[in-house]
Amino acid sequence: MTRVAVYPGSFDPVTHGHEDLVRRCRRFADRVVVAVARDGTKAPLFTADERVALLETVLKGEAGIEVRSFDGLLVDFAREINATMVVRGVRAVSDFEYEFQMAYMNRELWHELETVFLVPGLHLTFLSSSLVREVARLGGDVSQFVHPEVNRALRAKFGA
Ligand code: PNS
């Protein structure tokens, strides 16, 4: 049986924290589908296509990992790709409330789908896409937090 995990998110943009989680997922899933939500509630910095392209660059050549985007409900997308688990990263207690709500709602929508929470490497727990965007917007150096191509894309967005 092939174990398929879906790792959904905004990835606006992908950081070393996301990369760390994708690789951890591969330890227990045969196939990991990194799924960029097109219908996010926030106004993203990068378009969905740009976010997919950056993820593909960052994860290029890694076996068992693919990048897709999806519209609509996560549970419908998970069914479509035969995923049996959703993987989400939790970094701090503050993440838990939102994550629990989503996990229970997704379970109500599709009982077969399990949510698996992973913690990133300790040195990455403070990292978030929103902080990376803010630091980059204000001209700070984010090169240690993101892949060089993502750094380049951020600099291009902010005209640096
Ligand atoms: O990286 P984020 O922004 O925390 O990811 C949130 C995401 C994309 C996983 C969540 O908003 C989502 O699953 N959106 C798809 C629409 C959906 O299924 N909504 C109900 C979730 S309970």
Short mmCIF file of N, CA and C and ligand atoms in Angstrom, two decimals:
data_model
loop_
_atom_site.label_atom_id
_atom_site.label_comp_id
_atom_site.label_asym_id
_atom_site.label_seq_id
_atom_site.Cartn_x
_atom_site.Cartn_y
_atom_site.Cartn_z
N MET A 1 0.83 -1.21 0.00
CA MET A 1 0.00 0.00 0.00
C MET A 1 0.87 1.26 0.00
N THR A 2 0.56 2.18 -0.88
CA THR A 2 1.32 3.43 -0.93
C THR A 2 0.69 4.42 0.05
N ARG A 3 1.48 4.91 0.97
CA ARG A 3 0.96 5.89 1.93
C ARG A 3 1.18 7.29 1.38
N VAL A 4 0.08 7.98 1.12
CA VAL A 4 0.17 9.33 0.54
C VAL A 4 -0.20 10.36 1.61
N ALA A 5 0.67 11.35 1.77
CA ALA A 5 0.40 12.45 2.71
C ALA A 5 0.24 13.74 1.93
N VAL A 6 -0.71 14.54 2.34
CA VAL A 6 -0.83 15.87 1.74
C VAL A 6 -0.35 16.88 2.78
N TYR A 7 0.51 17.78 2.32
CA TYR A 7 1.04 18.83 3.20
C TYR A 7 0.55 20.16 2.62
N PRO A 8 -0.59 20.65 3.14
CA PRO A 8 -1.18 21.86 2.56
C PRO A 8 -0.70 23.13 3.25
N GLY A 9 -0.82 24.23 2.54
CA GLY A 9 -0.48 25.50 3.17
C GLY A 9 -0.49 26.62 2.16
N SER A 10 -0.13 27.79 2.65
CA SER A 10 -0.04 28.96 1.78
C SER A 10 1.34 29.04 1.12
N PHE A 11 2.36 28.67 1.87
CA PHE A 11 3.75 28.69 1.37
C PHE A 11 4.06 30.03 0.68
N ASP A 12 3.88 31.11 1.42
CA ASP A 12 3.99 32.45 0.82
C ASP A 12 5.10 33.27 1.48
N PRO A 13 6.37 32.93 1.26
CA PRO A 13 6.90 31.88 0.41
C PRO A 13 7.36 30.69 1.25
N VAL A 14 7.80 29.62 0.54
CA VAL A 14 8.37 28.45 1.22
C VAL A 14 9.64 28.87 1.98
N THR A 15 9.78 28.36 3.20
CA THR A 15 10.97 28.66 4.02
C THR A 15 11.70 27.35 4.33
N HIS A 16 12.85 27.47 4.98
CA HIS A 16 13.58 26.26 5.40
C HIS A 16 12.74 25.44 6.39
N GLY A 17 11.82 26.09 7.08
CA GLY A 17 10.94 25.37 8.02
C GLY A 17 10.03 24.40 7.26
N HIS A 18 9.46 24.87 6.14
CA HIS A 18 8.62 23.98 5.32
C HIS A 18 9.45 22.84 4.74
N GLU A 19 10.63 23.18 4.26
CA GLU A 19 11.50 22.14 3.65
C GLU A 19 11.78 21.04 4.68
N ASP A 20 12.08 21.46 5.89
CA ASP A 20 12.37 20.52 6.97
C ASP A 20 11.18 19.58 7.19
N LEU A 21 9.96 20.14 7.18
CA LEU A 21 8.77 19.31 7.43
C LEU A 21 8.51 18.34 6.29
N VAL A 22 8.70 18.79 5.05
CA VAL A 22 8.47 17.90 3.90
C VAL A 22 9.39 16.69 4.03
N ARG A 23 10.64 16.93 4.39
CA ARG A 23 11.60 15.81 4.49
C ARG A 23 11.25 14.88 5.66
N ARG A 24 10.74 15.46 6.74
CA ARG A 24 10.31 14.61 7.86
C ARG A 24 9.13 13.73 7.44
N CYS A 25 8.21 14.31 6.65
CA CYS A 25 7.05 13.54 6.16
C CYS A 25 7.47 12.31 5.39
N ARG A 26 8.51 12.45 4.62
CA ARG A 26 8.95 11.35 3.76
C ARG A 26 9.41 10.13 4.57
N ARG A 27 9.66 10.33 5.85
CA ARG A 27 10.08 9.19 6.67
C ARG A 27 8.94 8.22 6.91
N PHE A 28 7.69 8.71 6.83
CA PHE A 28 6.57 7.80 7.07
C PHE A 28 5.55 7.78 5.93
N ALA A 29 5.75 8.60 4.90
CA ALA A 29 4.83 8.57 3.75
C ALA A 29 5.65 8.23 2.50
N ASP A 30 5.07 7.42 1.63
CA ASP A 30 5.79 7.05 0.41
C ASP A 30 5.77 8.21 -0.59
N ARG A 31 4.67 8.95 -0.52
CA ARG A 31 4.51 10.06 -1.46
C ARG A 31 3.99 11.26 -0.67
N VAL A 32 4.63 12.40 -0.84
CA VAL A 32 4.17 13.61 -0.15
C VAL A 32 3.76 14.62 -1.22
N VAL A 33 2.52 15.06 -1.14
CA VAL A 33 2.05 16.06 -2.08
C VAL A 33 1.98 17.40 -1.32
N VAL A 34 2.85 18.30 -1.71
CA VAL A 34 2.86 19.64 -1.11
C VAL A 34 1.80 20.43 -1.87
N ALA A 35 0.77 20.89 -1.15
CA ALA A 35 -0.41 21.45 -1.81
C ALA A 35 -0.59 22.93 -1.48
N VAL A 36 -0.44 23.75 -2.50
CA VAL A 36 -0.58 25.20 -2.34
C VAL A 36 -2.05 25.58 -2.51
N ALA A 37 -2.62 26.19 -1.47
CA ALA A 37 -4.04 26.57 -1.52
C ALA A 37 -4.21 27.82 -2.38
N ARG A 38 -5.06 27.70 -3.39
CA ARG A 38 -5.34 28.88 -4.24
C ARG A 38 -6.40 29.78 -3.60
N ASP A 39 -7.25 29.17 -2.74
CA ASP A 39 -8.37 29.91 -2.14
C ASP A 39 -8.07 30.40 -0.74
N GLY A 40 -6.87 30.81 -0.47
CA GLY A 40 -6.53 31.25 0.89
C GLY A 40 -7.32 32.49 1.27
N THR A 41 -7.43 32.71 2.57
CA THR A 41 -8.19 33.87 3.03
C THR A 41 -7.35 35.15 2.96
N LYS A 42 -6.02 34.96 2.97
CA LYS A 42 -5.15 36.13 2.99
C LYS A 42 -4.84 36.59 1.56
N ALA A 43 -4.43 37.85 1.43
CA ALA A 43 -3.96 38.34 0.13
C ALA A 43 -2.47 38.00 0.06
N PRO A 44 -2.10 37.04 -0.79
CA PRO A 44 -0.71 36.59 -0.78
C PRO A 44 0.25 37.56 -1.47
N LEU A 45 1.51 37.47 -1.10
CA LEU A 45 2.54 38.26 -1.77
C LEU A 45 2.83 37.64 -3.14
N PHE A 46 2.98 36.31 -3.17
CA PHE A 46 3.25 35.59 -4.41
C PHE A 46 1.97 34.94 -4.92
N THR A 47 1.80 34.92 -6.24
CA THR A 47 0.63 34.23 -6.80
C THR A 47 0.79 32.73 -6.53
N ALA A 48 -0.31 32.00 -6.68
CA ALA A 48 -0.25 30.56 -6.45
C ALA A 48 0.77 29.92 -7.39
N ASP A 49 0.79 30.36 -8.65
CA ASP A 49 1.74 29.78 -9.60
C ASP A 49 3.18 30.08 -9.21
N GLU A 50 3.42 31.28 -8.71
CA GLU A 50 4.78 31.62 -8.25
C GLU A 50 5.17 30.76 -7.05
N ARG A 51 4.22 30.55 -6.15
CA ARG A 51 4.52 29.75 -4.95
C ARG A 51 4.81 28.29 -5.32
N VAL A 52 4.04 27.79 -6.30
CA VAL A 52 4.29 26.42 -6.77
C VAL A 52 5.68 26.35 -7.41
N ALA A 53 5.99 27.33 -8.26
CA ALA A 53 7.29 27.32 -8.96
C ALA A 53 8.45 27.38 -7.96
N LEU A 54 8.30 28.18 -6.93
CA LEU A 54 9.38 28.28 -5.92
C LEU A 54 9.53 26.95 -5.18
N LEU A 55 8.41 26.35 -4.82
CA LEU A 55 8.47 25.04 -4.12
C LEU A 55 9.13 24.00 -5.01
N GLU A 56 8.79 24.03 -6.30
CA GLU A 56 9.38 23.04 -7.23
C GLU A 56 10.89 23.23 -7.32
N THR A 57 11.32 24.47 -7.33
CA THR A 57 12.76 24.75 -7.39
C THR A 57 13.45 24.24 -6.13
N VAL A 58 12.85 24.56 -5.00
CA VAL A 58 13.46 24.22 -3.71
C VAL A 58 13.51 22.70 -3.49
N LEU A 59 12.47 22.00 -3.96
CA LEU A 59 12.37 20.56 -3.69
C LEU A 59 12.78 19.70 -4.88
N LYS A 60 13.36 20.34 -5.87
CA LYS A 60 13.72 19.67 -7.12
C LYS A 60 14.59 18.43 -6.86
N GLY A 61 14.23 17.35 -7.55
CA GLY A 61 15.07 16.14 -7.48
C GLY A 61 14.85 15.29 -6.25
N GLU A 62 13.94 15.68 -5.37
CA GLU A 62 13.71 14.88 -4.16
C GLU A 62 12.66 13.81 -4.45
N ALA A 63 13.03 12.57 -4.22
CA ALA A 63 12.15 11.46 -4.56
C ALA A 63 10.90 11.46 -3.69
N GLY A 64 9.77 11.11 -4.32
CA GLY A 64 8.53 10.92 -3.56
C GLY A 64 7.84 12.21 -3.16
N ILE A 65 8.31 13.33 -3.71
CA ILE A 65 7.71 14.62 -3.34
C ILE A 65 7.20 15.31 -4.60
N GLU A 66 5.96 15.77 -4.57
CA GLU A 66 5.48 16.55 -5.71
C GLU A 66 4.73 17.78 -5.21
N VAL A 67 4.68 18.77 -6.07
CA VAL A 67 4.04 20.03 -5.69
C VAL A 67 2.82 20.24 -6.57
N ARG A 68 1.69 20.54 -5.93
CA ARG A 68 0.45 20.81 -6.68
C ARG A 68 -0.20 22.04 -6.07
N SER A 69 -1.17 22.60 -6.79
CA SER A 69 -2.01 23.61 -6.15
C SER A 69 -3.43 23.08 -6.17
N PHE A 70 -4.27 23.61 -5.30
CA PHE A 70 -5.65 23.13 -5.27
C PHE A 70 -6.61 24.27 -4.97
N ASP A 71 -7.83 24.11 -5.51
CA ASP A 71 -8.93 25.04 -5.23
C ASP A 71 -9.91 24.31 -4.34
N GLY A 72 -10.70 25.05 -3.62
CA GLY A 72 -11.78 24.43 -2.85
C GLY A 72 -11.28 23.75 -1.59
N LEU A 73 -12.06 22.76 -1.15
CA LEU A 73 -11.78 22.12 0.14
C LEU A 73 -10.57 21.19 0.08
N LEU A 74 -9.80 21.24 1.14
CA LEU A 74 -8.64 20.35 1.24
C LEU A 74 -9.07 18.88 1.22
N VAL A 75 -10.17 18.55 1.90
CA VAL A 75 -10.59 17.14 1.96
C VAL A 75 -10.91 16.61 0.56
N ASP A 76 -11.47 17.44 -0.30
CA ASP A 76 -11.78 17.00 -1.66
C ASP A 76 -10.50 16.73 -2.44
N PHE A 77 -9.54 17.62 -2.24
CA PHE A 77 -8.25 17.43 -2.93
C PHE A 77 -7.56 16.17 -2.39
N ALA A 78 -7.63 15.97 -1.09
CA ALA A 78 -6.99 14.80 -0.47
C ALA A 78 -7.58 13.51 -1.04
N ARG A 79 -8.90 13.48 -1.20
CA ARG A 79 -9.58 12.31 -1.80
C ARG A 79 -9.09 12.07 -3.22
N GLU A 80 -9.01 13.18 -3.96
CA GLU A 80 -8.62 13.09 -5.38
C GLU A 80 -7.23 12.45 -5.54
N ILE A 81 -6.32 12.74 -4.62
CA ILE A 81 -4.95 12.22 -4.76
C ILE A 81 -4.71 10.97 -3.89
N ASN A 82 -5.80 10.45 -3.30
CA ASN A 82 -5.72 9.24 -2.46
C ASN A 82 -4.86 9.43 -1.22
N ALA A 83 -4.87 10.61 -0.67
CA ALA A 83 -4.11 10.85 0.57
C ALA A 83 -4.92 10.33 1.75
N THR A 84 -4.22 9.75 2.71
CA THR A 84 -4.90 9.28 3.91
C THR A 84 -4.55 10.15 5.11
N MET A 85 -3.60 11.05 4.92
CA MET A 85 -3.24 11.93 6.04
C MET A 85 -2.88 13.34 5.57
N VAL A 86 -3.20 14.27 6.45
CA VAL A 86 -2.83 15.66 6.25
C VAL A 86 -1.70 15.94 7.22
N VAL A 87 -0.66 16.56 6.76
CA VAL A 87 0.45 16.88 7.65
C VAL A 87 0.49 18.39 7.86
N ARG A 88 0.59 18.77 9.12
CA ARG A 88 0.70 20.20 9.44
C ARG A 88 1.83 20.37 10.45
N GLY A 89 2.53 21.48 10.33
CA GLY A 89 3.59 21.77 11.27
C GLY A 89 3.07 22.62 12.41
N VAL A 90 3.53 22.32 13.62
CA VAL A 90 3.20 23.18 14.77
C VAL A 90 4.50 23.61 15.42
N ARG A 91 4.58 24.89 15.67
CA ARG A 91 5.83 25.43 16.20
C ARG A 91 5.70 25.84 17.66
N ALA A 92 4.54 26.34 18.02
CA ALA A 92 4.38 26.86 19.38
C ALA A 92 2.94 26.62 19.82
N VAL A 93 2.70 26.82 21.10
CA VAL A 93 1.35 26.61 21.65
C VAL A 93 0.33 27.46 20.90
N SER A 94 0.77 28.64 20.47
CA SER A 94 -0.15 29.55 19.78
C SER A 94 -0.68 28.95 18.48
N ASP A 95 0.03 28.01 17.90
CA ASP A 95 -0.44 27.37 16.65
C ASP A 95 -1.59 26.39 16.91
N PHE A 96 -1.66 25.88 18.15
CA PHE A 96 -2.53 24.73 18.39
C PHE A 96 -4.02 24.98 18.18
N GLU A 97 -4.54 26.12 18.61
CA GLU A 97 -5.98 26.31 18.55
C GLU A 97 -6.48 26.22 17.10
N TYR A 98 -5.84 26.96 16.24
CA TYR A 98 -6.20 26.97 14.82
C TYR A 98 -6.03 25.58 14.22
N GLU A 99 -4.94 24.94 14.55
CA GLU A 99 -4.65 23.62 13.98
C GLU A 99 -5.67 22.58 14.45
N PHE A 100 -6.05 22.64 15.72
CA PHE A 100 -7.05 21.69 16.24
C PHE A 100 -8.39 21.91 15.55
N GLN A 101 -8.76 23.17 15.39
CA GLN A 101 -10.04 23.47 14.72
C GLN A 101 -10.05 22.88 13.32
N MET A 102 -8.95 23.10 12.60
CA MET A 102 -8.89 22.59 11.22
C MET A 102 -8.91 21.06 11.20
N ALA A 103 -8.16 20.47 12.11
CA ALA A 103 -8.09 19.01 12.14
C ALA A 103 -9.47 18.41 12.41
N TYR A 104 -10.20 18.97 13.38
CA TYR A 104 -11.52 18.43 13.69
C TYR A 104 -12.52 18.70 12.57
N MET A 105 -12.43 19.88 11.97
CA MET A 105 -13.34 20.18 10.85
C MET A 105 -13.06 19.25 9.67
N ASN A 106 -11.80 19.05 9.36
CA ASN A 106 -11.47 18.15 8.25
C ASN A 106 -11.94 16.73 8.55
N ARG A 107 -11.85 16.31 9.81
CA ARG A 107 -12.32 14.97 10.16
C ARG A 107 -13.84 14.86 10.02
N GLU A 108 -14.54 15.95 10.39
CA GLU A 108 -16.00 15.93 10.20
C GLU A 108 -16.36 15.82 8.73
N LEU A 109 -15.55 16.49 7.90
CA LEU A 109 -15.85 16.51 6.46
C LEU A 109 -15.50 15.18 5.79
N TRP A 110 -14.47 14.52 6.33
CA TRP A 110 -14.08 13.20 5.78
C TRP A 110 -13.42 12.39 6.89
N HIS A 111 -14.16 11.41 7.37
CA HIS A 111 -13.72 10.66 8.55
C HIS A 111 -12.47 9.83 8.34
N GLU A 112 -12.18 9.51 7.09
CA GLU A 112 -11.02 8.65 6.81
C GLU A 112 -9.69 9.40 6.88
N LEU A 113 -9.76 10.70 6.89
CA LEU A 113 -8.53 11.51 6.80
C LEU A 113 -7.98 11.82 8.20
N GLU A 114 -6.74 11.43 8.44
CA GLU A 114 -6.11 11.73 9.73
C GLU A 114 -5.17 12.93 9.59
N THR A 115 -5.12 13.74 10.63
CA THR A 115 -4.17 14.86 10.64
C THR A 115 -2.98 14.47 11.50
N VAL A 116 -1.80 14.68 10.95
CA VAL A 116 -0.56 14.37 11.67
C VAL A 116 0.17 15.69 11.90
N PHE A 117 0.50 15.96 13.16
CA PHE A 117 1.24 17.19 13.47
C PHE A 117 2.72 16.87 13.62
N LEU A 118 3.52 17.69 13.00
CA LEU A 118 4.97 17.52 13.11
C LEU A 118 5.60 18.79 13.65
N VAL A 119 6.68 18.62 14.39
CA VAL A 119 7.41 19.80 14.84
C VAL A 119 8.70 19.90 14.02
N PRO A 120 9.04 21.11 13.61
CA PRO A 120 10.26 21.27 12.81
C PRO A 120 11.50 21.18 13.70
N GLY A 121 12.66 21.18 13.07
CA GLY A 121 13.90 21.23 13.83
C GLY A 121 13.88 22.43 14.76
N LEU A 122 14.50 22.27 15.93
CA LEU A 122 14.45 23.31 16.96
C LEU A 122 14.91 24.68 16.44
N HIS A 123 15.94 24.68 15.60
CA HIS A 123 16.48 25.95 15.11
C HIS A 123 15.52 26.64 14.14
N LEU A 124 14.42 25.97 13.77
CA LEU A 124 13.48 26.55 12.81
C LEU A 124 12.14 26.91 13.43
N THR A 125 12.00 26.69 14.74
CA THR A 125 10.69 26.87 15.37
C THR A 125 10.20 28.31 15.34
N PHE A 126 11.10 29.24 15.27
CA PHE A 126 10.69 30.66 15.29
C PHE A 126 10.31 31.17 13.91
N LEU A 127 10.56 30.35 12.88
CA LEU A 127 10.47 30.83 11.51
C LEU A 127 9.04 30.78 10.98
N SER A 128 8.62 31.83 10.28
CA SER A 128 7.32 31.82 9.62
C SER A 128 7.43 32.61 8.32
N SER A 129 6.57 32.27 7.37
CA SER A 129 6.58 33.00 6.09
C SER A 129 6.26 34.47 6.32
N SER A 130 5.34 34.74 7.25
CA SER A 130 4.94 36.14 7.45
C SER A 130 6.11 36.98 7.98
N LEU A 131 6.91 36.40 8.89
CA LEU A 131 8.08 37.15 9.38
C LEU A 131 9.11 37.34 8.29
N VAL A 132 9.30 36.30 7.49
CA VAL A 132 10.26 36.40 6.38
C VAL A 132 9.82 37.52 5.42
N ARG A 133 8.52 37.55 5.11
CA ARG A 133 8.01 38.61 4.20
C ARG A 133 8.25 39.99 4.80
N GLU A 134 7.97 40.10 6.09
CA GLU A 134 8.10 41.42 6.72
C GLU A 134 9.56 41.89 6.74
N VAL A 135 10.45 40.97 7.13
CA VAL A 135 11.87 41.35 7.19
C VAL A 135 12.37 41.72 5.79
N ALA A 136 11.98 40.91 4.79
CA ALA A 136 12.41 41.18 3.41
C ALA A 136 11.84 42.51 2.93
N ARG A 137 10.58 42.76 3.25
CA ARG A 137 9.94 44.02 2.82
C ARG A 137 10.67 45.24 3.38
N LEU A 138 11.18 45.07 4.60
CA LEU A 138 11.86 46.20 5.24
C LEU A 138 13.36 46.22 4.95
N GLY A 139 13.77 45.38 4.00
CA GLY A 139 15.16 45.43 3.55
C GLY A 139 16.12 44.57 4.34
N GLY A 140 15.60 43.72 5.24
CA GLY A 140 16.48 42.85 6.03
C GLY A 140 16.96 41.65 5.24
N ASP A 141 17.99 41.00 5.77
CA ASP A 141 18.59 39.85 5.09
C ASP A 141 17.91 38.56 5.56
N VAL A 142 17.24 37.89 4.64
CA VAL A 142 16.54 36.64 5.02
C VAL A 142 17.23 35.42 4.40
N SER A 143 18.45 35.61 3.92
CA SER A 143 19.11 34.53 3.17
C SER A 143 19.33 33.26 3.99
N GLN A 144 19.40 33.39 5.30
CA GLN A 144 19.61 32.19 6.11
C GLN A 144 18.32 31.40 6.38
N PHE A 145 17.19 31.99 6.00
CA PHE A 145 15.90 31.36 6.29
C PHE A 145 15.23 30.72 5.07
N VAL A 146 15.70 31.10 3.89
CA VAL A 146 15.05 30.61 2.66
C VAL A 146 16.10 30.19 1.63
N HIS A 147 15.65 29.39 0.67
CA HIS A 147 16.49 28.96 -0.45
C HIS A 147 16.93 30.20 -1.26
N PRO A 148 18.13 30.19 -1.86
CA PRO A 148 18.60 31.35 -2.62
C PRO A 148 17.61 31.84 -3.69
N GLU A 149 16.88 30.92 -4.33
CA GLU A 149 15.90 31.35 -5.36
C GLU A 149 14.74 32.10 -4.72
N VAL A 150 14.36 31.70 -3.52
CA VAL A 150 13.27 32.37 -2.82
C VAL A 150 13.75 33.76 -2.39
N ASN A 151 14.99 33.82 -1.94
CA ASN A 151 15.58 35.11 -1.55
C ASN A 151 15.58 36.06 -2.75
N ARG A 152 15.98 35.51 -3.91
CA ARG A 152 16.00 36.33 -5.13
C ARG A 152 14.60 36.82 -5.47
N ALA A 153 13.62 35.93 -5.36
CA ALA A 153 12.24 36.29 -5.69
C ALA A 153 11.71 37.37 -4.73
N LEU A 154 12.08 37.26 -3.46
CA LEU A 154 11.64 38.28 -2.49
C LEU A 154 12.27 39.63 -2.81
N ARG A 155 13.55 39.59 -3.14
CA ARG A 155 14.24 40.85 -3.46
C ARG A 155 13.63 41.48 -4.71
N ALA A 156 13.26 40.64 -5.67
CA ALA A 156 12.64 41.16 -6.89
C ALA A 156 11.27 41.78 -6.57
N LYS A 157 10.50 41.11 -5.70
CA LYS A 157 9.17 41.64 -5.33
C LYS A 157 9.28 43.00 -4.67
N PHE A 158 10.30 43.12 -3.81
CA PHE A 158 10.42 44.36 -3.04
C PHE A 158 11.38 45.36 -3.69
N GLY A 159 11.77 45.06 -4.91
CA GLY A 159 12.59 46.00 -5.67
C GLY A 159 13.95 46.25 -5.07
N ALA A 160 14.51 45.22 -4.36
CA ALA A 160 15.83 45.40 -3.73
C ALA A 160 16.94 45.13 -4.73
O1 PNS B 1 -0.31 27.94 5.60
P1 PNS B 1 -1.71 28.21 6.08
O2 PNS B 1 -2.21 29.51 5.52
O3 PNS B 1 -1.83 28.12 7.57
O4 PNS B 1 -2.63 27.04 5.43
C1 PNS B 1 -4.01 26.98 5.66
C2 PNS B 1 -4.66 25.96 4.72
C3 PNS B 1 -4.35 26.30 3.27
C4 PNS B 1 -4.13 24.59 5.01
C5 PNS B 1 -6.19 25.98 4.98
O5 PNS B 1 -6.66 27.29 4.87
C6 PNS B 1 -6.97 25.09 4.01
O6 PNS B 1 -6.96 23.89 4.14
N1 PNS B 1 -7.60 25.71 2.99
C7 PNS B 1 -8.36 24.99 1.97
C8 PNS B 1 -9.86 25.23 2.14
C9 PNS B 1 -10.42 24.33 3.22
O7 PNS B 1 -10.45 23.13 3.11
N2 PNS B 1 -10.89 24.98 4.32
C10 PNS B 1 -11.40 24.29 5.47
C11 PNS B 1 -10.26 23.90 6.40
S1 PNS B 1 -10.84 23.17 7.87
#
